[in-house]
Short mmCIF file of C-alpha atoms in Angstrom, two decimals:
data_model
loop_
_atom_site.label_atom_id
_atom_site.label_comp_id
_atom_site.label_asym_id
_atom_site.label_seq_id
_atom_site.Cartn_x
_atom_site.Cartn_y
_atom_site.Cartn_z
CA UNK A 157 0.00 0.00 0.00
CA UNK A 158 1.26 3.47 -0.78
CA UNK A 159 1.98 5.96 1.97
CA UNK A 160 4.13 8.91 2.98
CA UNK A 161 5.39 10.26 6.29
CA UNK A 162 7.73 13.13 7.15
CA UNK A 163 8.98 14.02 10.64
CA UNK A 164 11.71 16.28 11.99
CA UNK A 165 13.37 17.15 15.27
CA UNK A 166 15.53 20.07 16.37
CA UNK A 167 18.64 19.03 18.28
CA UNK A 168 21.40 21.10 19.89
CA UNK A 169 23.68 19.96 17.07
CA UNK A 170 21.22 20.78 14.28
CA UNK A 171 17.98 19.74 12.58
CA UNK A 172 17.23 16.08 11.81
CA UNK A 173 14.66 15.36 9.07
CA UNK A 174 13.33 11.95 8.03
CA UNK A 175 10.98 10.92 5.20
CA UNK A 176 9.36 7.55 4.51
CA UNK A 177 7.80 6.64 1.17
CA UNK A 178 5.95 3.38 0.61
CA UNK A 179 4.98 1.87 -2.75
CA UNK A 180 3.23 -1.39 -3.59
CA UNK A 181 5.50 -4.41 -3.82
CA UNK A 182 5.08 -8.15 -3.26
CA UNK A 183 8.10 -8.24 -0.96
CA UNK A 184 9.79 -5.90 1.48
CA UNK A 185 12.38 -3.81 -0.35
CA UNK A 186 14.09 -1.14 1.81
CA UNK A 187 16.27 1.58 0.31
CA UNK A 188 18.11 4.27 2.27
CA UNK A 189 19.16 7.76 1.33
CA UNK A 190 21.49 8.73 4.18
CA UNK A 191 24.30 11.28 4.50
CA UNK A 192 27.74 9.73 4.93
CA UNK A 193 27.91 10.63 8.61
CA UNK A 194 24.76 8.59 9.30
CA UNK A 195 25.64 5.46 7.31
CA UNK A 196 26.51 3.67 10.55
CA UNK A 197 22.83 3.85 11.58
CA UNK A 198 21.53 1.94 8.55
CA UNK A 199 21.64 -1.45 10.29
CA UNK A 200 19.52 -0.48 13.28
CA UNK A 201 17.10 1.46 11.08
CA UNK A 202 16.68 -1.48 8.68
CA UNK A 203 15.99 -3.77 11.65
CA UNK A 204 13.26 -1.44 12.91
CA UNK A 205 11.65 -1.15 9.47
CA UNK A 206 11.69 -4.94 8.98
CA UNK A 207 10.02 -5.45 12.35
CA UNK A 208 7.17 -3.05 11.56
CA UNK A 209 6.57 -3.68 7.83
CA UNK A 210 5.82 -6.87 5.91
CA UNK A 211 5.63 -5.78 2.27
CA UNK A 212 6.25 -2.76 0.08
CA UNK A 213 9.05 -0.81 -1.54
CA UNK A 214 10.22 1.52 1.22
CA UNK A 215 12.46 4.53 0.75
CA UNK A 216 13.91 6.08 3.89
CA UNK A 217 15.55 9.48 3.42
CA UNK A 218 17.38 11.27 6.25
CA UNK A 219 18.92 14.74 6.20
CA UNK A 220 20.89 16.46 8.93
CA UNK A 221 21.44 20.23 8.90
CA UNK A 222 24.06 21.32 11.44
CA UNK A 223 23.21 24.37 13.51
CA UNK A 224 25.15 27.63 13.17
CA UNK A 225 26.54 27.49 16.69
CA UNK A 226 30.18 28.23 17.41
CA UNK A 227 31.00 24.55 17.74
CA UNK A 228 29.86 23.99 14.15
CA UNK A 229 31.73 26.87 12.50
CA UNK A 230 33.37 25.95 9.22
CA UNK A 231 37.14 25.50 9.16
CA UNK A 232 39.68 25.91 6.39
CA UNK A 233 41.38 22.75 5.17
CA UNK A 234 45.07 23.59 5.79
CA UNK A 235 46.49 20.85 3.56
CA UNK A 236 44.34 21.86 0.61
CA UNK A 237 45.15 25.54 1.22
CA UNK A 238 48.92 24.81 1.18
CA UNK A 239 48.64 22.88 -2.12
CA UNK A 240 46.52 25.61 -3.66
CA UNK A 241 49.02 28.34 -2.72
CA UNK A 242 51.90 26.33 -4.20
CA UNK A 243 49.96 25.89 -7.44
CA UNK A 244 49.16 29.59 -7.49
CA UNK A 245 52.86 30.50 -7.14
CA UNK A 246 53.82 28.03 -9.90
CA UNK A 247 51.27 29.54 -12.28
CA UNK A 248 52.35 33.13 -11.45
CA UNK A 249 55.99 32.16 -12.07
CA UNK A 250 55.12 30.83 -15.53
CA UNK A 251 52.58 33.58 -16.30
CA UNK A 252 53.47 36.77 -14.41
CA UNK A 253 50.47 38.62 -15.83
CA UNK A 254 47.96 35.99 -14.67
CA UNK A 255 45.55 37.06 -11.97
CA UNK A 256 46.29 35.49 -8.62
CA UNK A 257 43.77 33.88 -6.31
CA UNK A 258 41.90 36.16 -3.93
CA UNK A 259 40.24 35.22 -0.62
CA UNK A 260 36.83 34.63 -2.22
CA UNK A 261 38.33 32.24 -4.77
CA UNK A 262 40.03 30.27 -2.02
CA UNK A 263 36.92 30.00 0.17
CA UNK A 264 34.81 28.84 -2.77
CA UNK A 265 37.29 26.12 -3.71
CA UNK A 266 35.67 22.64 -3.40
CA UNK A 267 36.63 20.97 -0.14
CA UNK A 268 38.29 24.09 1.30
CA UNK A 269 35.69 24.58 4.05
CA UNK A 270 34.50 21.83 6.37
CA UNK A 271 32.23 21.77 9.41
CA UNK A 272 33.05 20.15 12.67
CA UNK A 273 31.66 16.64 12.46
CA UNK A 274 28.80 15.74 14.77
CA UNK A 275 29.46 12.44 16.61
CA UNK A 276 27.22 9.67 15.25
CA UNK A 277 26.52 8.53 18.82
CA UNK A 278 24.77 11.84 19.45
CA UNK A 279 22.39 11.19 16.52
CA UNK A 280 21.78 7.46 16.93
CA UNK A 281 18.98 7.55 19.51
CA UNK A 282 17.19 10.62 18.04
CA UNK A 283 17.32 9.12 14.54
CA UNK A 284 15.83 5.79 15.63
CA UNK A 285 13.14 7.60 17.66
CA UNK A 286 12.35 9.75 14.64
CA UNK A 287 12.05 6.65 12.45
CA UNK A 288 9.65 5.09 14.95
CA UNK A 289 7.49 8.21 14.87
CA UNK A 290 7.55 8.21 11.06
CA UNK A 291 6.44 4.57 11.04
CA UNK A 292 3.50 5.46 13.29
CA UNK A 293 2.53 8.24 10.91
CA UNK A 294 2.97 5.96 7.90
CA UNK A 295 0.81 3.27 9.52
CA UNK A 296 -1.93 5.82 10.21
CA UNK A 297 -1.82 7.05 6.60
CA UNK A 298 -2.01 3.50 5.25
CA UNK A 299 -4.88 2.69 7.62
CA UNK A 300 -6.84 5.66 6.31
CA UNK A 301 -6.21 4.58 2.73
CA UNK A 302 -7.16 1.02 3.66
CA UNK A 303 -10.52 2.17 5.02
CA UNK A 304 -11.25 4.01 1.79
CA UNK A 305 -10.37 0.94 -0.27
CA UNK A 306 -12.47 -1.23 2.03
CA UNK A 307 -15.54 0.93 1.40
CA UNK A 308 -14.94 0.77 -2.36
CA UNK A 309 -14.67 -3.02 -2.29
CA UNK A 310 -17.78 -3.40 -0.14
CA UNK A 311 -19.71 -1.20 -2.57
CA UNK A 312 -18.58 -3.44 -5.46
CA UNK A 313 -19.64 -6.51 -3.49
CA UNK A 314 -23.11 -5.05 -2.98
CA UNK A 315 -23.45 -4.38 -6.71
CA UNK A 316 -22.40 -7.95 -7.55
CA UNK A 317 -24.97 -9.32 -5.12
CA UNK A 318 -27.67 -7.20 -6.77
CA UNK A 319 -26.68 -8.55 -10.19
CA UNK A 320 -26.93 -12.13 -8.92
CA UNK A 321 -30.31 -11.42 -7.30
CA UNK A 322 -31.58 -10.11 -10.64
CA UNK A 323 -30.17 -13.04 -12.62
CA UNK A 324 -31.47 -15.97 -10.53
CA UNK A 325 -35.20 -15.43 -11.26
CA UNK A 326 -34.47 -15.38 -15.01
CA UNK A 327 -33.41 -19.02 -15.18
CA UNK A 328 -36.93 -20.57 -14.80
CA UNK A 329 -38.23 -18.04 -17.33
CA UNK A 330 -35.52 -19.12 -19.78
CA UNK A 331 -36.67 -22.74 -19.46
CA UNK A 332 -40.29 -21.78 -20.13
CA UNK A 333 -39.30 -19.68 -23.14
CA UNK A 334 -37.20 -22.53 -24.53
CA UNK A 335 -40.08 -24.98 -24.02
CA UNK A 336 -42.45 -22.80 -26.06
CA UNK A 337 -39.82 -22.24 -28.74
CA UNK A 338 -39.02 -25.96 -28.98
CA UNK A 339 -42.68 -26.90 -29.15
CA UNK A 340 -43.28 -24.43 -31.99
CA UNK A 341 -40.29 -25.76 -33.95
CA UNK A 342 -41.34 -29.37 -33.56
CA UNK A 343 -44.86 -28.57 -34.69
CA UNK A 344 -43.58 -26.66 -37.73
CA UNK A 345 -41.44 -29.67 -38.67
CA UNK A 346 -44.53 -31.91 -38.47
CA UNK A 347 -42.95 -33.86 -35.62
CA UNK A 348 -45.18 -35.32 -32.97
CA UNK A 349 -44.85 -33.18 -29.87
CA UNK A 350 -44.85 -36.07 -27.44
CA UNK A 351 -44.04 -35.48 -23.80
CA UNK A 352 -40.97 -37.73 -23.76
CA UNK A 353 -39.25 -35.84 -26.58
CA UNK A 354 -40.07 -32.51 -24.95
CA UNK A 355 -38.84 -33.75 -21.60
CA UNK A 356 -35.53 -34.94 -23.03
CA UNK A 357 -34.85 -31.68 -24.85
CA UNK A 358 -35.77 -29.60 -21.83
CA UNK A 359 -33.57 -31.71 -19.57
CA UNK A 360 -30.63 -31.29 -21.93
CA UNK A 361 -31.20 -27.54 -22.19
CA UNK A 362 -31.59 -27.16 -18.43
CA UNK A 363 -28.26 -28.93 -17.83
CA UNK A 364 -26.53 -26.60 -20.28
CA UNK A 365 -27.74 -23.44 -18.58
CA UNK A 366 -27.61 -24.73 -15.00
CA UNK A 367 -25.46 -22.29 -13.06
CA UNK A 368 -26.66 -23.10 -9.56
CA UNK A 369 -23.26 -24.45 -8.50
CA UNK A 370 -21.42 -21.47 -9.98
CA UNK A 371 -23.78 -19.00 -8.31
CA UNK A 372 -23.45 -20.84 -5.01
CA UNK A 373 -19.65 -20.74 -5.16
CA UNK A 374 -19.80 -17.10 -6.22
CA UNK A 375 -21.87 -16.26 -3.15
CA UNK A 376 -19.42 -18.19 -0.96
CA UNK A 377 -16.46 -16.26 -2.36
CA UNK A 378 -18.29 -12.96 -1.88
CA UNK A 379 -18.97 -13.84 1.75
CA UNK A 380 -15.30 -14.70 2.22
CA UNK A 381 -14.17 -11.41 0.66
CA UNK A 382 -16.44 -9.52 3.03
CA UNK A 383 -15.19 -11.53 6.02
CA UNK A 384 -11.54 -10.85 5.12
CA UNK A 385 -12.21 -7.13 4.67
CA UNK A 386 -13.74 -6.80 8.11
CA UNK A 387 -10.99 -8.93 9.65
CA UNK A 388 -8.29 -6.57 8.36
CA UNK A 389 -4.53 -7.01 8.63
CA UNK A 390 -2.28 -8.15 5.78
CA UNK A 391 -5.06 -9.31 3.44
CA UNK A 392 -3.71 -8.50 -0.01
CA UNK A 393 -2.65 -12.04 -1.00
CA UNK A 394 -5.87 -13.61 0.28
CA UNK A 395 -8.04 -11.12 -1.58
CA UNK A 396 -6.01 -11.53 -4.75
CA UNK A 397 -6.69 -15.28 -4.66
CA UNK A 398 -10.41 -14.66 -4.09
CA UNK A 399 -10.53 -12.29 -7.07
CA UNK A 400 -9.19 -15.10 -9.24
CA UNK A 401 -11.89 -17.44 -7.95
CA UNK A 402 -14.63 -14.87 -8.54
CA UNK A 403 -13.41 -14.33 -12.09
CA UNK A 404 -13.34 -18.07 -12.75
CA UNK A 405 -16.99 -18.48 -11.70
CA UNK A 406 -18.01 -15.42 -13.74
CA UNK A 407 -16.36 -16.89 -16.84
CA UNK A 408 -18.19 -20.20 -16.39
CA UNK A 409 -21.54 -18.46 -15.94
CA UNK A 410 -20.87 -16.41 -19.07
CA UNK A 411 -20.08 -19.52 -21.11
CA UNK A 412 -23.47 -21.01 -20.16
CA UNK A 413 -25.44 -17.90 -21.01
CA UNK A 414 -28.09 -18.31 -23.72
CA UNK A 415 -29.85 -15.04 -23.11
CA UNK A 416 -28.82 -11.49 -24.03
CA UNK A 417 -29.70 -10.16 -20.58
CA UNK A 418 -27.72 -12.91 -18.86
CA UNK A 419 -24.74 -12.19 -21.12
CA UNK A 420 -24.96 -8.51 -20.26
CA UNK A 421 -25.10 -9.35 -16.59
CA UNK A 422 -21.97 -11.48 -16.91
CA UNK A 423 -20.09 -8.65 -18.60
CA UNK A 424 -21.03 -6.26 -15.79
CA UNK A 425 -20.04 -8.92 -13.28
CA UNK A 426 -16.57 -9.31 -14.81
CA UNK A 427 -16.09 -5.54 -14.97
CA UNK A 428 -16.86 -5.23 -11.24
CA UNK A 429 -14.51 -8.10 -10.38
CA UNK A 430 -11.72 -6.50 -12.43
CA UNK A 431 -12.28 -3.18 -10.65
CA UNK A 432 -12.04 -5.00 -7.33
CA UNK A 433 -8.84 -6.74 -8.41
CA UNK A 434 -7.24 -3.40 -9.27
CA UNK A 435 -8.16 -2.04 -5.85
CA UNK A 436 -6.83 -5.17 -4.12
CA UNK A 437 -3.42 -4.52 -5.68
CA UNK A 438 -3.26 -1.34 -3.60
CA UNK A 439 -3.70 -3.25 -0.36
CA UNK A 440 -0.85 -4.63 1.66
#
C-alpha cells in the first residue's frame, strides 16, 4: 500500500529530518538515502523497518542540517590551502600577468571549508526515535487509505450481489421460453410433440444453462471477501486469490449464457470483479 510520512526534530547539534515513502511491492524492499555521517545507523534502522513492515518498496531518506553554533563553524582545510598556494605560485611564475587567487576564490574552492563533524553517537537515539514516529505516521496514513479501499470493495460486493439477485429469477423463465420455442419448432417440422421428446430436450437444455453451482460458489467467495475485509490485517494475498476465484466463476456463468440479458449481466459482473482486483493490488 502506498503511503508517505515526514517528521523532523531540532537538536542542539542541528535539525534532523526523516521521510518515509511506501509503494506497492510483493516483498519488502528497503532503500536508504542517508548522508555519509549517518551510514553507521543503517543497520539499526533497517531492523526497525523490517520489524514493523511486511511488504512494500520503502524509501527512507534522512537529512541532517548542522546548527550555526560556534562549535559547528566551518574551518579551512590547511592541507588543501597549502597545495593551492603552491599551485598559485607556480602559475604566477610561468605567467606573471595571470591574476592570482583572492580570498573569495580560495573560500569557494571545493573541499576548502568543512564543518566540525557531529558524533554519530549523538544522533543514533534521536534518529531511531524519529524513524519510529515516522512509522507510526505511515501506519496511520495507510490505515486511512485502507478504510477508503475497504468501502470501495464493499460497494462493489453489494453491486455484484444485486446482479446475482436479478439473474437468478431469469433461469426458470428461460426454461419456459425454450419450451415454447421448442414446441413451436417441432410442430412446424410436423414432428409429434410427445411429452418424452419434450422432456428430453428440456432436460438437456436445463443442464446446459444450470449455473446453480457457480452462483453458489460465487456467493461463498463474496462472503469470504467480506469476512476478510472486516478482519483486516495483511489481506492482499488472500483477496487476490479470491478475485481469481470470482473471475473463474463469472467466466463459467458467461459460457453457459443463452440469453442477451444474462450475457450482459456477466459482462457487468466481470467488470466489477476486475475493478475490485485493481483495488486489491493497492492493499498490503
